[in-house]
Short mmCIF file of C-alpha atoms in Angstrom, two decimals:
data_model
loop_
_atom_site.label_atom_id
_atom_site.label_comp_id
_atom_site.label_asym_id
_atom_site.label_seq_id
_atom_site.Cartn_x
_atom_site.Cartn_y
_atom_site.Cartn_z
CA MET I 28 -54.45 4.36 -1.12
CA SER I 29 -56.72 4.59 1.81
CA ASN I 30 -58.99 7.70 3.33
CA GLN I 31 -59.06 8.77 6.42
CA PRO I 32 -62.43 10.33 7.99
CA GLY I 33 -64.32 12.77 6.02
CA GLY I 34 -62.93 11.42 2.92
CA GLU I 35 -59.53 13.05 3.64
CA PRO I 36 -56.83 11.09 1.53
CA ALA I 37 -54.04 9.11 3.72
CA THR I 38 -51.15 11.35 1.79
CA GLN I 39 -52.82 14.66 2.79
CA PHE I 40 -51.56 13.79 6.54
CA GLY I 41 -48.22 12.68 5.33
CA VAL I 42 -49.01 9.24 5.41
CA VAL I 43 -47.76 7.51 2.56
CA GLU I 44 -48.18 3.73 2.18
CA ILE I 45 -45.24 1.27 0.40
CA ALA I 46 -46.06 -1.56 -1.67
CA PRO I 47 -44.65 -5.06 -0.18
CA GLY I 48 -43.06 -5.42 -3.23
CA GLU I 49 -41.55 -2.40 -3.19
CA GLN I 50 -40.42 -2.47 0.37
CA ALA I 51 -38.60 -6.02 -0.62
CA ALA I 52 -37.34 -3.91 -2.74
CA ARG I 53 -35.75 -1.25 -1.11
CA GLU I 54 -34.17 -3.64 1.69
CA ALA I 55 -32.54 -5.55 -1.26
CA ALA I 56 -30.20 -2.27 -2.54
CA SER I 57 -29.95 -1.83 0.67
CA ARG I 58 -28.61 -5.09 1.39
CA GLU I 59 -26.28 -4.61 -1.85
CA VAL I 60 -25.35 -1.02 -0.72
CA ALA I 61 -23.82 -2.21 2.39
CA ALA I 62 -22.69 -5.03 0.66
CA ARG I 63 -20.24 -3.09 -1.70
CA GLU I 64 -19.23 -0.58 1.06
CA ALA I 65 -17.86 -3.79 3.48
CA ALA I 66 -15.61 -5.28 0.35
CA SER I 67 -14.49 -1.96 -0.55
CA ARG I 68 -13.26 -1.54 2.78
CA GLU I 69 -12.05 -4.66 3.13
CA ALA I 70 -9.79 -4.36 -0.19
CA ALA I 71 -8.75 -0.70 1.15
CA ASP I 72 -7.51 -2.80 4.50
CA THR I 73 -5.01 -4.81 2.34
CA VAL I 74 -2.65 -1.26 1.83
CA MET I 75 -1.00 -2.15 5.12
CA LYS I 76 -0.40 -6.25 4.54
CA ALA I 77 0.49 -5.33 1.29
CA PHE I 78 3.70 -3.51 2.47
CA GLY I 79 4.56 -4.89 5.43
CA GLY I 80 2.92 -3.17 8.19
CA VAL I 81 4.67 -1.23 11.22
CA ARG I 82 6.61 -4.26 11.31
CA GLY I 83 7.66 -4.16 7.52
CA MET I 84 8.29 0.05 8.01
CA ILE I 85 10.26 -0.79 11.38
CA ASP I 86 12.60 -3.13 9.62
CA MET I 87 13.60 -0.76 7.50
CA THR I 88 14.08 2.07 9.09
CA LEU I 89 15.85 0.83 11.88
CA PRO I 90 19.41 0.02 10.35
CA GLY I 91 19.63 3.78 9.35
CA LEU I 92 19.02 5.20 13.17
CA VAL I 93 21.32 1.92 14.31
CA PHE I 94 24.30 3.58 11.42
CA ILE I 95 23.80 6.90 12.44
CA VAL I 96 24.35 6.82 15.78
CA THR I 97 26.69 4.11 16.18
CA TYR I 98 28.44 6.62 13.25
CA ASN I 99 28.52 9.80 16.02
CA ILE I 100 29.92 7.36 18.60
CA THR I 101 32.74 5.91 16.82
CA HIS I 102 33.79 8.08 13.92
CA GLN I 103 34.27 4.60 12.21
CA VAL I 104 32.29 4.24 8.92
CA PRO I 105 33.10 0.09 8.99
CA ALA I 106 31.90 -0.05 12.45
CA ALA I 107 28.43 1.62 11.89
CA ALA I 108 28.11 -0.01 8.72
CA TRP I 109 28.47 -3.44 10.54
CA ALA I 110 25.88 -2.11 13.10
CA ALA I 111 23.60 -1.95 10.54
CA LEU I 112 23.86 -5.13 8.53
CA GLY I 113 23.99 -7.19 12.07
CA LEU I 114 20.38 -5.23 13.08
CA SER I 115 18.77 -6.32 9.64
CA GLY I 116 20.20 -10.03 9.98
CA LEU I 117 18.70 -10.28 13.53
CA PHE I 118 15.07 -9.03 12.12
CA VAL I 119 15.61 -11.45 9.52
CA VAL I 120 16.45 -14.67 12.15
CA ALA I 121 13.45 -12.80 14.29
CA ARG I 122 11.05 -13.55 11.88
CA LEU I 123 11.97 -16.97 10.39
CA ALA I 124 11.53 -18.13 14.13
CA ARG I 125 8.01 -17.48 14.07
CA ARG I 126 7.67 -18.90 10.66
CA GLU I 127 6.51 -14.69 9.43
CA THR I 128 6.97 -13.76 5.92
CA VAL I 129 10.71 -12.08 5.79
CA GLN I 130 10.39 -10.65 2.29
CA HIS I 131 10.50 -6.92 3.76
CA ALA I 132 13.14 -7.88 5.82
CA PHE I 133 14.98 -9.11 3.47
CA SER I 134 14.65 -5.97 1.30
CA GLY I 135 16.41 -4.14 3.86
CA VAL I 136 19.08 -6.55 4.18
CA PHE I 137 19.85 -6.27 1.05
CA GLY I 138 19.37 -2.40 0.69
CA VAL I 139 21.74 -1.98 3.71
CA ALA I 140 24.11 -4.75 2.83
CA ILE I 141 24.96 -2.47 -0.23
CA GLY I 142 24.83 1.16 1.42
CA ALA I 143 27.71 -0.19 4.32
CA TRP I 144 29.65 -2.31 1.34
CA ILE I 145 29.74 1.29 -0.69
CA SER I 146 30.49 3.01 2.50
CA MET I 147 33.26 0.92 3.60
CA LYS I 148 34.66 0.96 0.03
CA THR I 149 34.43 4.51 0.04
CA GLY I 150 35.73 5.58 3.47
CA LYS I 151 32.58 8.15 2.84
CA ALA I 152 29.76 7.78 5.78
CA GLU I 153 27.13 9.52 3.28
CA ASN I 154 27.17 6.70 0.72
CA PHE I 155 25.35 4.32 3.55
CA TYR I 156 22.47 6.35 1.99
CA LEU I 157 23.26 6.61 -1.62
CA PRO I 158 21.54 2.99 -2.17
CA GLY I 159 18.76 4.05 -0.70
CA LEU I 160 18.17 7.13 -2.50
CA LEU I 161 18.57 6.28 -6.22
CA TRP I 162 15.75 3.46 -4.78
CA ASN I 163 13.39 5.76 -4.47
CA VAL I 164 14.25 7.97 -7.39
CA GLY I 165 13.88 4.73 -9.09
CA TYR I 166 10.86 3.44 -7.48
CA CYS I 167 9.29 6.28 -7.98
CA ILE I 168 10.01 6.27 -11.42
CA GLY I 169 8.22 3.13 -11.75
CA LEU I 170 5.01 4.34 -10.21
CA ALA I 171 5.33 7.17 -13.09
CA VAL I 172 5.33 4.86 -16.13
CA SER I 173 3.20 2.18 -14.42
CA ALA I 174 0.36 4.55 -14.09
CA LEU I 175 0.86 6.22 -17.85
CA VAL I 176 0.77 2.59 -19.31
CA ARG I 177 -2.25 1.72 -17.64
CA TRP I 178 -0.77 -0.79 -15.72
CA PRO I 179 -0.64 0.81 -12.15
CA MET I 180 1.79 -0.69 -10.01
CA ILE I 181 -0.93 -0.35 -7.07
CA GLY I 182 -3.00 -2.75 -8.66
CA LEU I 183 -0.24 -4.81 -9.41
CA MET I 184 0.65 -4.94 -6.01
CA LEU I 185 -2.87 -5.16 -3.94
CA GLY I 186 -4.89 -7.49 -6.92
CA PRO I 187 -3.33 -10.70 -5.49
CA ILE I 188 -3.72 -9.67 -2.16
CA THR I 189 -7.68 -9.13 -2.94
CA GLY I 190 -8.31 -12.30 -4.51
CA GLU I 191 -9.15 -10.23 -7.66
CA MET I 192 -5.77 -10.31 -9.92
CA PHE I 193 -6.01 -8.04 -12.87
CA THR I 194 -10.02 -8.23 -13.41
CA TRP I 195 -9.64 -4.63 -12.81
CA ARG I 196 -7.45 -4.18 -16.00
CA LYS I 197 -10.88 -4.87 -17.92
CA GLU I 198 -13.66 -6.03 -15.99
CA ASN I 199 -13.86 -3.03 -13.38
CA PRO I 200 -12.89 0.48 -14.62
CA GLY I 201 -13.24 2.12 -12.02
CA ARG I 202 -10.89 0.39 -10.03
CA LEU I 203 -8.65 0.99 -12.29
CA ALA I 204 -8.80 4.27 -11.94
CA ALA I 205 -8.88 4.24 -8.39
CA TYR I 206 -5.33 2.14 -8.31
CA THR I 207 -3.92 4.96 -10.80
CA LYS I 208 -4.70 7.93 -8.69
CA ALA I 209 -2.93 6.01 -5.56
CA THR I 210 0.00 5.14 -7.46
CA TRP I 211 0.21 8.99 -8.82
CA ALA I 212 -0.62 10.04 -5.24
CA TRP I 213 2.81 7.67 -3.74
CA VAL I 214 4.82 9.17 -6.82
CA VAL I 215 3.86 12.91 -5.16
CA ILE I 216 4.35 11.93 -1.70
CA MET I 217 7.69 9.15 -2.07
CA GLY I 218 9.35 11.97 -4.08
CA ILE I 219 9.84 14.22 -1.59
CA LYS I 220 12.22 12.29 -0.40
CA PRO I 221 14.96 12.25 -3.07
CA VAL I 222 13.54 16.28 -3.56
CA ILE I 223 14.87 16.66 -0.14
CA LEU I 224 17.41 13.99 1.12
CA PHE I 225 19.86 14.63 -2.43
CA PRO I 226 20.58 17.92 -1.92
CA LEU I 227 22.13 16.95 1.54
CA TYR I 228 24.06 14.04 0.17
CA PHE I 229 26.05 16.21 -1.75
CA THR I 230 26.69 18.35 1.04
CA HIS I 231 28.58 15.59 2.52
CA ASN I 232 26.15 16.67 5.84
CA VAL I 233 26.39 13.15 7.45
CA ASN I 234 24.56 14.02 10.78
CA LEU I 235 21.76 15.70 8.94
CA LEU I 236 21.42 13.65 6.38
CA GLY I 237 21.63 10.97 8.50
CA TRP I 238 18.80 11.85 10.94
CA LEU I 239 16.54 13.25 8.14
CA LYS I 240 16.33 10.23 6.22
CA VAL I 241 15.35 7.86 9.47
CA ALA I 242 12.81 11.09 10.13
CA LEU I 243 11.01 10.49 6.45
CA GLY I 244 11.31 7.08 6.07
CA ILE I 245 8.00 6.10 8.05
CA PRO I 246 5.44 9.20 7.99
CA PRO I 247 5.79 9.74 4.06
CA MET I 248 4.72 5.79 4.06
CA LEU I 249 2.21 6.13 6.32
CA LEU I 250 0.53 8.92 4.62
CA ALA I 251 0.74 7.58 0.98
CA MET I 252 -0.85 4.30 2.78
CA TYR I 253 -3.91 6.23 4.21
CA VAL I 254 -4.47 8.30 0.80
CA THR I 255 -4.47 4.93 -1.00
CA TRP I 256 -6.86 3.83 2.06
CA GLN I 257 -9.35 6.85 1.11
CA ILE I 258 -9.04 6.20 -1.92
CA LEU I 259 -9.75 3.00 -2.30
CA LEU I 260 -12.54 3.23 0.12
CA LYS I 261 -14.88 4.65 -2.78
CA ALA I 262 -14.07 2.76 -5.07
CA PRO I 263 -15.99 -0.65 -6.72
CA PRO I 264 -15.11 -3.59 -4.95
CA PRO I 265 -13.22 -6.04 -6.27
CA ILE I 266 -14.21 -8.78 -8.79
CA LYS I 267 -12.73 -12.04 -7.63
CA ALA I 268 -10.70 -13.73 -10.31
CA GLN I 269 -11.57 -17.19 -11.53
CA LEU I 270 -8.87 -19.40 -10.90
CA ASP I 271 -8.63 -21.86 -13.45
CA ASP I 272 -8.53 -25.09 -10.76
CA GLU I 273 -11.79 -24.12 -9.40
CA PRO I 274 -15.41 -25.30 -10.48
CA ALA I 275 -17.40 -23.44 -13.33
CA GLU I 276 -20.45 -21.96 -11.10
CA GLU I 277 -23.18 -24.57 -12.93
CA PRO I 278 -26.48 -22.20 -14.09
CA ALA I 279 -29.92 -22.72 -11.96
CA GLU I 280 -31.81 -25.30 -13.12
CA ALA I 281 -34.66 -23.55 -14.68
CA PRO I 282 -38.31 -24.01 -13.43
CA PRO I 283 -40.46 -26.90 -14.82
CA GLY I 284 -42.83 -24.25 -16.33
CA ASP I 285 -39.86 -22.57 -18.25
CA ARG I 286 -39.18 -26.12 -20.35
#
């Protein structure tokens, strides 16, 4: 500690000297915190990618809109069903032409095809939406079960994208807790849809069912993604998985004086 003129210590005037070693340690700690925050943000940003982004949500929502619009115009179940199925097929062709991933487009075609077949077979327009409603219920149940057995589905979906695979399961308890919390958030948010739509299905009010199904397509999913993103921002960064074909890092050679 240095003295000011008159023998006054420097700390009396609010001046604190920091040793060079302490300053370096503080800077290193600051860089480490920044790196962890960046890694957490990068991992959180994978949420939209895992669910196909806005494009994937549109691919799964528009066929239902086309069905209800066509049904109102033609009052024919087959015409509405074929219109929705044709649009889903166009989405797949467009993605293939652009060499984009077709996972979400194919899942949309599969769901629309089943709904179209059931509605045409029974002659009831509301049955077009039945497979989607049953899928929502099954999806929520699967999410809840995965969280209860400590294999949260959000972690299973995001792990391969972030490169951590399943290291969060035993090596990163804070991240396991975050994935579990996010999975329960999806259960609550996505469970709103069947709670609202199933009673409408049994009223046979096709118009109200169809329009509400479209309205509840994207907003709840965006909300669930945002909540998941917020949870993962505060979670520990992912621990990258060591793949079998990757060479293990060799330990640094000890200095001559330490041998």
